[in-house]
Structure formats: structure tokens, C-alpha cells
Coordinates of C-alpha atoms in Angstrom, one line a residue:
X164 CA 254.1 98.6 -55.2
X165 CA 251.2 95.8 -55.0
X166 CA 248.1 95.9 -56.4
X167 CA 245.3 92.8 -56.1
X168 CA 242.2 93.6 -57.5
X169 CA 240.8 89.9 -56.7
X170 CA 241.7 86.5 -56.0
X171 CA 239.3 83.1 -55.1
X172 CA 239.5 79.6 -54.8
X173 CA 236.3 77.3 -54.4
X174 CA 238.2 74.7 -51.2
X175 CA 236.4 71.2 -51.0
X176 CA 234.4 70.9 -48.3
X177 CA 234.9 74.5 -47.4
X178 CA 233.4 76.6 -49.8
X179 CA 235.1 79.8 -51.2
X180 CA 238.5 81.3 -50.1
X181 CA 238.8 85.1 -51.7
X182 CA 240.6 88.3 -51.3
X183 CA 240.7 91.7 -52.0
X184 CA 241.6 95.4 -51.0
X185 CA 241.2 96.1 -47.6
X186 CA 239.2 99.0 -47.6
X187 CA 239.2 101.0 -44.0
X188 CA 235.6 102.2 -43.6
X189 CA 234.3 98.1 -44.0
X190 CA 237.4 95.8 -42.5
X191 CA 239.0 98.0 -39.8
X192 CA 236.7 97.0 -37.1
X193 CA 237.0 93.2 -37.8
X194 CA 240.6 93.6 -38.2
X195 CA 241.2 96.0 -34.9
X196 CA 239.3 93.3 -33.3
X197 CA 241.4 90.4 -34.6
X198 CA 244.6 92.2 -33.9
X199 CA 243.8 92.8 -30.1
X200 CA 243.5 89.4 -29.2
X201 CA 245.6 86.9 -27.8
X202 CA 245.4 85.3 -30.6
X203 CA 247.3 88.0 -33.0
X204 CA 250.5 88.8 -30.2
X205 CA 252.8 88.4 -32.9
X206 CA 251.5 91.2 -34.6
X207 CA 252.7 93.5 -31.7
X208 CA 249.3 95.8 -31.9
X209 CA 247.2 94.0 -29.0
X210 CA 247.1 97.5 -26.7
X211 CA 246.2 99.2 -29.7
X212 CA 242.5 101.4 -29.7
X213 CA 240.1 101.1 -32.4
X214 CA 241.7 105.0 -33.5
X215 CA 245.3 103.1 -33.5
X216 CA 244.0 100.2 -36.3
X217 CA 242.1 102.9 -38.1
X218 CA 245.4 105.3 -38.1
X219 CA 247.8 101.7 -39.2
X220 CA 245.8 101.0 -42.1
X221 CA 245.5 104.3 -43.1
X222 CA 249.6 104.9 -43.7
X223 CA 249.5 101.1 -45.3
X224 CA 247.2 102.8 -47.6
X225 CA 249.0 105.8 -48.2
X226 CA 252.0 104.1 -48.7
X227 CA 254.1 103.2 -51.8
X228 CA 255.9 100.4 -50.1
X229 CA 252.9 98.0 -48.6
X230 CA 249.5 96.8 -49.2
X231 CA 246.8 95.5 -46.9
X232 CA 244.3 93.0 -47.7
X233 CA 241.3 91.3 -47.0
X234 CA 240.7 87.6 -47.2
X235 CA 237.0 85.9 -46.8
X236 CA 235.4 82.7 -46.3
X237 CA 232.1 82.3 -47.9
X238 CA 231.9 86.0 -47.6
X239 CA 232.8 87.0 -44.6
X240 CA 235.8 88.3 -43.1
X241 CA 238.6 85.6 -42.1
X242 CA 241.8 86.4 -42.1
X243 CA 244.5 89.6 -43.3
X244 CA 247.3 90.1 -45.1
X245 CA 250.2 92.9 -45.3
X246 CA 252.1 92.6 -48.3
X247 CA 255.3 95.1 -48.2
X248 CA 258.7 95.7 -50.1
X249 CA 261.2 94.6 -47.5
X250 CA 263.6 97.3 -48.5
X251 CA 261.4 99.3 -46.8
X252 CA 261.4 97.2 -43.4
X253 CA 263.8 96.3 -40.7
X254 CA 264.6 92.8 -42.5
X255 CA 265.5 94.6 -45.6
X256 CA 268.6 95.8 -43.6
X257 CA 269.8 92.0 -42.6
X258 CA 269.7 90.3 -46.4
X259 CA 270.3 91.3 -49.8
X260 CA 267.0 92.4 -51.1
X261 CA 266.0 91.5 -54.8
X262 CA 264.3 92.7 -57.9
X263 CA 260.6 90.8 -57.2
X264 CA 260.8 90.6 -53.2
X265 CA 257.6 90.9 -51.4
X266 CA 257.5 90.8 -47.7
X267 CA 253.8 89.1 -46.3
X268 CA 252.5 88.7 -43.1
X269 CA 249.0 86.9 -42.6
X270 CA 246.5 87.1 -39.9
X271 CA 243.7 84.4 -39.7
X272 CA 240.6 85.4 -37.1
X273 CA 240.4 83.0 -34.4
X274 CA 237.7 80.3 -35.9
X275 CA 233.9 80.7 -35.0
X276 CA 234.0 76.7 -35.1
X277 CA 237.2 74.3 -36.4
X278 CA 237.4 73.4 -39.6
X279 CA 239.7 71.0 -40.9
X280 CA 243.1 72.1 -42.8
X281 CA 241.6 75.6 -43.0
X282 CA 244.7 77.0 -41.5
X283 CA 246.3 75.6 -44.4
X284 CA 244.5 76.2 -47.0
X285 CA 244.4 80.0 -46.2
X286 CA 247.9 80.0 -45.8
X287 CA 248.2 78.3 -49.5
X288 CA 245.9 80.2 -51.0
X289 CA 247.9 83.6 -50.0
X290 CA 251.3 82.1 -51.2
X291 CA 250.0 81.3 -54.2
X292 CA 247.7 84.5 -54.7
X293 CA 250.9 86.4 -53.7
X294 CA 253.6 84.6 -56.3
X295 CA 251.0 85.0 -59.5
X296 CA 251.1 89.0 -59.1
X297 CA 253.2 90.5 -61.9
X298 CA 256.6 91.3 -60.3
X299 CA 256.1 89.1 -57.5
X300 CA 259.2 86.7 -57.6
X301 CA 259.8 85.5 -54.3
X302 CA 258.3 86.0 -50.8
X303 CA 260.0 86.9 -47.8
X304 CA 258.4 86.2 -44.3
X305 CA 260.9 87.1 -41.1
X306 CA 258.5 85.2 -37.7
X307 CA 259.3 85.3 -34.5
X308 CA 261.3 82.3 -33.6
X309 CA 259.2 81.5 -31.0
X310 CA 255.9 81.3 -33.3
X311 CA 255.8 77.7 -33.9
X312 CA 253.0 77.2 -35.1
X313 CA 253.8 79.8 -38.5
X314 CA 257.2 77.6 -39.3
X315 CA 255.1 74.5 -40.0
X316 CA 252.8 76.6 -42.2
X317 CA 256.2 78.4 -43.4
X318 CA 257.9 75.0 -44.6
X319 CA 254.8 72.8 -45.6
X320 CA 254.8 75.7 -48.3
X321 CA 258.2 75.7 -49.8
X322 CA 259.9 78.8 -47.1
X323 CA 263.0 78.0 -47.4
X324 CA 264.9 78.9 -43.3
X325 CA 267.9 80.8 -43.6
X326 CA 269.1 81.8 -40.6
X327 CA 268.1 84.0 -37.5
X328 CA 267.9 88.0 -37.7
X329 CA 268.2 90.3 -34.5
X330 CA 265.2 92.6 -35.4
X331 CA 264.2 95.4 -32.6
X332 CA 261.8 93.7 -31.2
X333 CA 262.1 90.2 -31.9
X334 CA 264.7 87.6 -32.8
X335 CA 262.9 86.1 -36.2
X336 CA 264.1 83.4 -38.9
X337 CA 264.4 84.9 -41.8
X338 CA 262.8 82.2 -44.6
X339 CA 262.0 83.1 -48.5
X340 CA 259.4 81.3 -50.9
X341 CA 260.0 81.2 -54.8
X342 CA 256.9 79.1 -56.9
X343 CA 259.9 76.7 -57.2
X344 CA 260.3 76.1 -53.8
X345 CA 256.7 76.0 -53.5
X346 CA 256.0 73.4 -56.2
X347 CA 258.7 71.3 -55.2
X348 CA 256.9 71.5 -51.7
X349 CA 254.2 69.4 -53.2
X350 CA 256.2 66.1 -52.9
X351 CA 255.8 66.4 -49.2
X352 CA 252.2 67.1 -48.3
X353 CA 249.5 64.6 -48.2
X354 CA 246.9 63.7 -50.2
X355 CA 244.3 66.2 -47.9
X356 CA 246.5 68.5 -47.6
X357 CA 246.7 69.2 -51.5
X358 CA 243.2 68.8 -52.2
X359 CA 242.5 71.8 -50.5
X360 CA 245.3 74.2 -51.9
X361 CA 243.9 72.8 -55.2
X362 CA 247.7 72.1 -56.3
X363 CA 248.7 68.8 -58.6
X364 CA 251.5 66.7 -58.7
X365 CA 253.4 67.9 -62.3
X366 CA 255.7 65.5 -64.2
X367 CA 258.5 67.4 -66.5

């Protein structure tokens, strides 16, 4: 359904933003440690054991429907992504899904030290790695209404809130992202915050 072989972006003042495959046998640890933390409750997975992560990321790779990646700072481990076809979800049973739909849900590791806009420019670095895979056409994210701090990430990007879904566990806004909605996003960051998403003003 999705395949990234690699994707990077050298950030100002941050050095280098990449991802890749997740492959079990190197990110499970980092990643069943990330998603047992406060940190990741959204994620649902904070009782699981280190045999539960193992076992998740196993079906995502035997799947046909998602993907699970890797994302690095400098080289190290940093943050994850799920990609999935959300005909193949819970959401894809509350909208009409498309031709080019790709679900995503992203994971950044609780920071070693701060760093300035490096929230967001992992989160745009993901939007835009996502939306320049072939077949990718628009993204479709489905948060937890009560995760506040993913809609100002969501909408500084170009999501685009439709209205609120009655999943199983959650109630969640159900938001989509085209590269339209994301360039036209530009208009509204500041001048930091697109230096390091490396995106330009365009004239027509």
C-alpha cells in the first residue's frame, strides 16, 4: 500500500530530519519504550509489554493496508509514523474514502533536551514526506478531541476540521490535508516557523 525507501531534510539550526522503514529487530525497543509513556496515551498501547510492540509492528509489517516508519534526528531515533489506508480502519467507516487517502499518525519521543520548533518541523517534514509518495493525494488524521496539542500541529499544516466521529474508543475530529491545503497554509505561519519546514512563499 505504502512504500518509503528514504526521506531527509537538513533543518537550520537542527541538523538532519530523515525517515525510513521501520525495521523490528533495530526500532522496536525505542518505539515500545516511547509508546509506554505518558507521553504517547493517545496511542492507547501504554500497558503494552515489550512482546505486545514486537507482535504490533509485526502485523503492520505483514500487512497490505499500513506501513510503519522510522524518523531520526541527526541519527538517532526520534519520533514514528503509521501510515494506513483508512478503508481499512474504523474512520474509513464514518467518511467517504478516496482514490489517494492515506491515514498517518506520528509519534515524537519525549525530547532529551528542548529544541525550538522541533515539534514542528517533524510534524512538517512527515506531511510533506507523506504527500510526495506516488498515490498519496490527501491525508487523513482522525485525533482525539481532547489532544490539543496535535490540532495546532493539525491546522498550522493545512488539516482541514470536518467534524467529530464516534470511534470505539474515542470521540476524534476527523481533519484531511491535500498539498493544496498545505501550501495555502504557508500564508499563516511565521517567518521561523517556515524556515524550518524549508517551505517558500510561491507567487502564480
Amino acid at each position: 500500500m505504502f512504500v518509503l525507501t528514504e526521506y531527509a531534510r537538513c533543518v537550520p539550526g537542527m541538523g538532519t530530519l530523515a525517515l525510513a522503514p521501520f525495521e523490528i529487530g533495530r526500532h522496536a525497543c525505542c518505539a515500545h519504550r516511547w509508546l509506554t509513556s505518558e507521553h504517547a496515551r493517545f496511542w492507547g498501547m501504554t500497558d503494552h509489554t515489550a512482546a505486545d510492540t514486537v507482535d504490533y509492528f509485526a502485523a503492520i509489517e505483514a500487512s497490505n493496508t499500513h506501513a510503519a516508519l522510522i524518523g531520526t534526528h541527526a541519527g538517532v531515533p526520534a519520533f514514528l509514523v503509521e501510515v494506513y489506508d483508512p478503508a481499512a480502519e474504523p474512520v474509513g467507516r464514518h467518511y467517504a474514502v478516496a482514490p489517494g487517502d492515506a491515514g498517518m499518525h506520528l509519534l515524537i519521543a519525549p525530547p532529551r533536551q528542548p529544541i525550538h520548533l522541533f515539534t514542528w518541523a517533524v510534524f512538517a517534514l512527515v506531511v510533506d514526506a507523506l504527500l510526495d509518495q506516488p498515490g498519496v493525494e490527501r491525508l487523513v488524521v482522525e485525533p482525539d478531541v481532547d489532544n490539543a496539542g496535535i490540532h495546532v500541529l493539525n491546522r498550522r499544516a493545512g488539516f482541514v476540521y470536518h467534524r467529530q466521529l464516534e470511534l470505539a474508543d474515542k470521540t476524534a475530529w476527523l481533519a484531511t490535508c491535500t498539498a493544496r491545503d498545505r501550501d495555502a497554509a504557508i500564508t499563516d505561519l511565521t517567518a521561523a516557523q517556515r524556515k524550518v519546514c524549508a517551505r517558500k512563499e510561491t507567487t502564480t
